[in-house]
């Protein structure tokens, strides 16, 4: 590598490192303040301490609610 290119290469590496650090900091801040919430997360339990039943009808034709699966 030519010696004339070393300062530009070093500058590019430093800029990349700074941009990567800034992006990592932004991502970490978002994850700490507002982490993603899964749709499968149980929000509350019922009075008897069990998970509330969930009905799964998303892959059924419209109107075919008799074939829904209820999970507990």
PDB file of C-alpha atoms in Angstrom:
ATOM      1  CA  UNK A   1       0.000   0.000   0.000  1.00  0.00           C
ATOM      2  CA  UNK A   2       1.354   3.379  -0.888  1.00  0.00           C
ATOM      3  CA  UNK A   3       2.247   5.647   2.003  1.00  0.00           C
ATOM      4  CA  UNK A   4       0.029   8.401   0.590  1.00  0.00           C
ATOM      5  CA  UNK A   5      -3.043   6.187   1.064  1.00  0.00           C
ATOM      6  CA  UNK A   6      -2.380   5.324   4.723  1.00  0.00           C
ATOM      7  CA  UNK A   7      -3.827   8.547   6.255  1.00  0.00           C
ATOM      8  CA  UNK A   8      -7.008   8.255   4.170  1.00  0.00           C
ATOM      9  CA  UNK A   9      -7.340   4.561   5.052  1.00  0.00           C
ATOM     10  CA  UNK A  10      -6.794   5.317   8.742  1.00  0.00           C
ATOM     11  CA  UNK A  11      -9.397   8.113   8.598  1.00  0.00           C
ATOM     12  CA  UNK A  12     -11.916   5.771   6.959  1.00  0.00           C
ATOM     13  CA  UNK A  13     -11.328   3.110   9.609  1.00  0.00           C
ATOM     14  CA  UNK A  14     -11.745   5.656  12.421  1.00  0.00           C
ATOM     15  CA  UNK A  15     -14.943   7.040  10.853  1.00  0.00           C
ATOM     16  CA  UNK A  16     -16.314   3.525  10.455  1.00  0.00           C
ATOM     17  CA  UNK A  17     -15.491   2.713  14.084  1.00  0.00           C
ATOM     18  CA  UNK A  18     -17.186   5.898  15.288  1.00  0.00           C
ATOM     19  CA  UNK A  19     -20.293   5.248  13.165  1.00  0.00           C
ATOM     20  CA  UNK A  20     -20.442   1.639  14.378  1.00  0.00           C
ATOM     21  CA  UNK A  21     -20.111   2.753  18.003  1.00  0.00           C
ATOM     22  CA  UNK A  22     -22.873   5.349  17.538  1.00  0.00           C
ATOM     23  CA  UNK A  23     -25.196   2.789  15.922  1.00  0.00           C
ATOM     24  CA  UNK A  24     -24.471   0.269  18.685  1.00  0.00           C
ATOM     25  CA  UNK A  25     -25.173   2.871  21.350  1.00  0.00           C
ATOM     26  CA  UNK A  26     -28.448   3.888  19.675  1.00  0.00           C
ATOM     27  CA  UNK A  27     -29.558   0.260  19.338  1.00  0.00           C
ATOM     28  CA  UNK A  28     -28.661  -0.521  22.945  1.00  0.00           C
ATOM     29  CA  UNK A  29     -30.531   2.548  24.177  1.00  0.00           C
ATOM     30  CA  UNK A  30     -33.669   1.552  22.290  1.00  0.00           C
ATOM     31  CA  UNK A  31     -33.481  -2.034  23.548  1.00  0.00           C
ATOM     32  CA  UNK A  32     -33.079  -0.882  27.149  1.00  0.00           C
ATOM     33  CA  UNK A  33     -35.836   1.737  27.081  1.00  0.00           C
ATOM     34  CA  UNK A  34     -38.438  -0.005  24.892  1.00  0.00           C
ATOM     35  CA  UNK A  35     -37.585  -3.671  24.249  1.00  0.00           C
ATOM     36  CA  UNK A  36     -39.698  -5.519  21.691  1.00  0.00           C
ATOM     37  CA  UNK A  37     -42.676  -7.412  23.109  1.00  0.00           C
ATOM     38  CA  UNK A  38     -43.482 -10.764  21.596  1.00  0.00           C
ATOM     39  CA  UNK A  39     -47.045 -11.540  20.574  1.00  0.00           C
ATOM     40  CA  UNK A  40     -46.600 -14.805  22.436  1.00  0.00           C
ATOM     41  CA  UNK A  41     -45.789 -13.025  25.712  1.00  0.00           C
ATOM     42  CA  UNK A  42     -48.291 -13.666  28.458  1.00  0.00           C
ATOM     43  CA  UNK A  43     -49.511 -10.315  29.691  1.00  0.00           C
ATOM     44  CA  UNK A  44     -51.628 -11.395  32.668  1.00  0.00           C
ATOM     45  CA  UNK A  45     -52.773 -14.545  34.396  1.00  0.00           C
ATOM     46  CA  UNK A  46     -56.368 -15.396  35.192  1.00  0.00           C
ATOM     47  CA  UNK A  47     -57.745 -15.421  38.755  1.00  0.00           C
ATOM     48  CA  UNK A  48     -56.864 -19.092  39.176  1.00  0.00           C
ATOM     49  CA  UNK A  49     -53.239 -18.433  38.215  1.00  0.00           C
ATOM     50  CA  UNK A  50     -53.478 -20.088  34.819  1.00  0.00           C
ATOM     51  CA  UNK A  51     -52.642 -18.622  31.448  1.00  0.00           C
ATOM     52  CA  UNK A  52     -55.802 -17.300  29.770  1.00  0.00           C
ATOM     53  CA  UNK A  53     -57.040 -19.433  26.865  1.00  0.00           C
ATOM     54  CA  UNK A  54     -56.019 -18.354  23.372  1.00  0.00           C
ATOM     55  CA  UNK A  55     -57.906 -19.180  20.205  1.00  0.00           C
ATOM     56  CA  UNK A  56     -55.969 -19.877  17.016  1.00  0.00           C
ATOM     57  CA  UNK A  57     -58.088 -19.378  13.886  1.00  0.00           C
ATOM     58  CA  UNK A  58     -55.629 -17.573  11.646  1.00  0.00           C
ATOM     59  CA  UNK A  59     -55.240 -20.343   9.035  1.00  0.00           C
ATOM     60  CA  UNK A  60     -58.916 -21.221   8.715  1.00  0.00           C
ATOM     61  CA  UNK A  61     -61.274 -20.081   5.978  1.00  0.00           C
ATOM     62  CA  UNK A  62     -63.559 -17.222   6.941  1.00  0.00           C
ATOM     63  CA  UNK A  63     -66.558 -18.334   8.980  1.00  0.00           C
ATOM     64  CA  UNK A  64     -65.153 -21.729   9.969  1.00  0.00           C
ATOM     65  CA  UNK A  65     -64.928 -20.926  13.688  1.00  0.00           C
ATOM     66  CA  UNK A  66     -66.072 -24.395  14.742  1.00  0.00           C
ATOM     67  CA  UNK A  67     -62.625 -25.756  13.870  1.00  0.00           C
ATOM     68  CA  UNK A  68     -60.623 -23.201  15.906  1.00  0.00           C
ATOM     69  CA  UNK A  69     -58.082 -24.561  18.360  1.00  0.00           C
ATOM     70  CA  UNK A  70     -58.212 -23.260  21.919  1.00  0.00           C
ATOM     71  CA  UNK A  71     -54.918 -23.414  23.820  1.00  0.00           C
ATOM     72  CA  UNK A  72     -54.448 -23.115  27.557  1.00  0.00           C
TER      73      UNK A  72
END
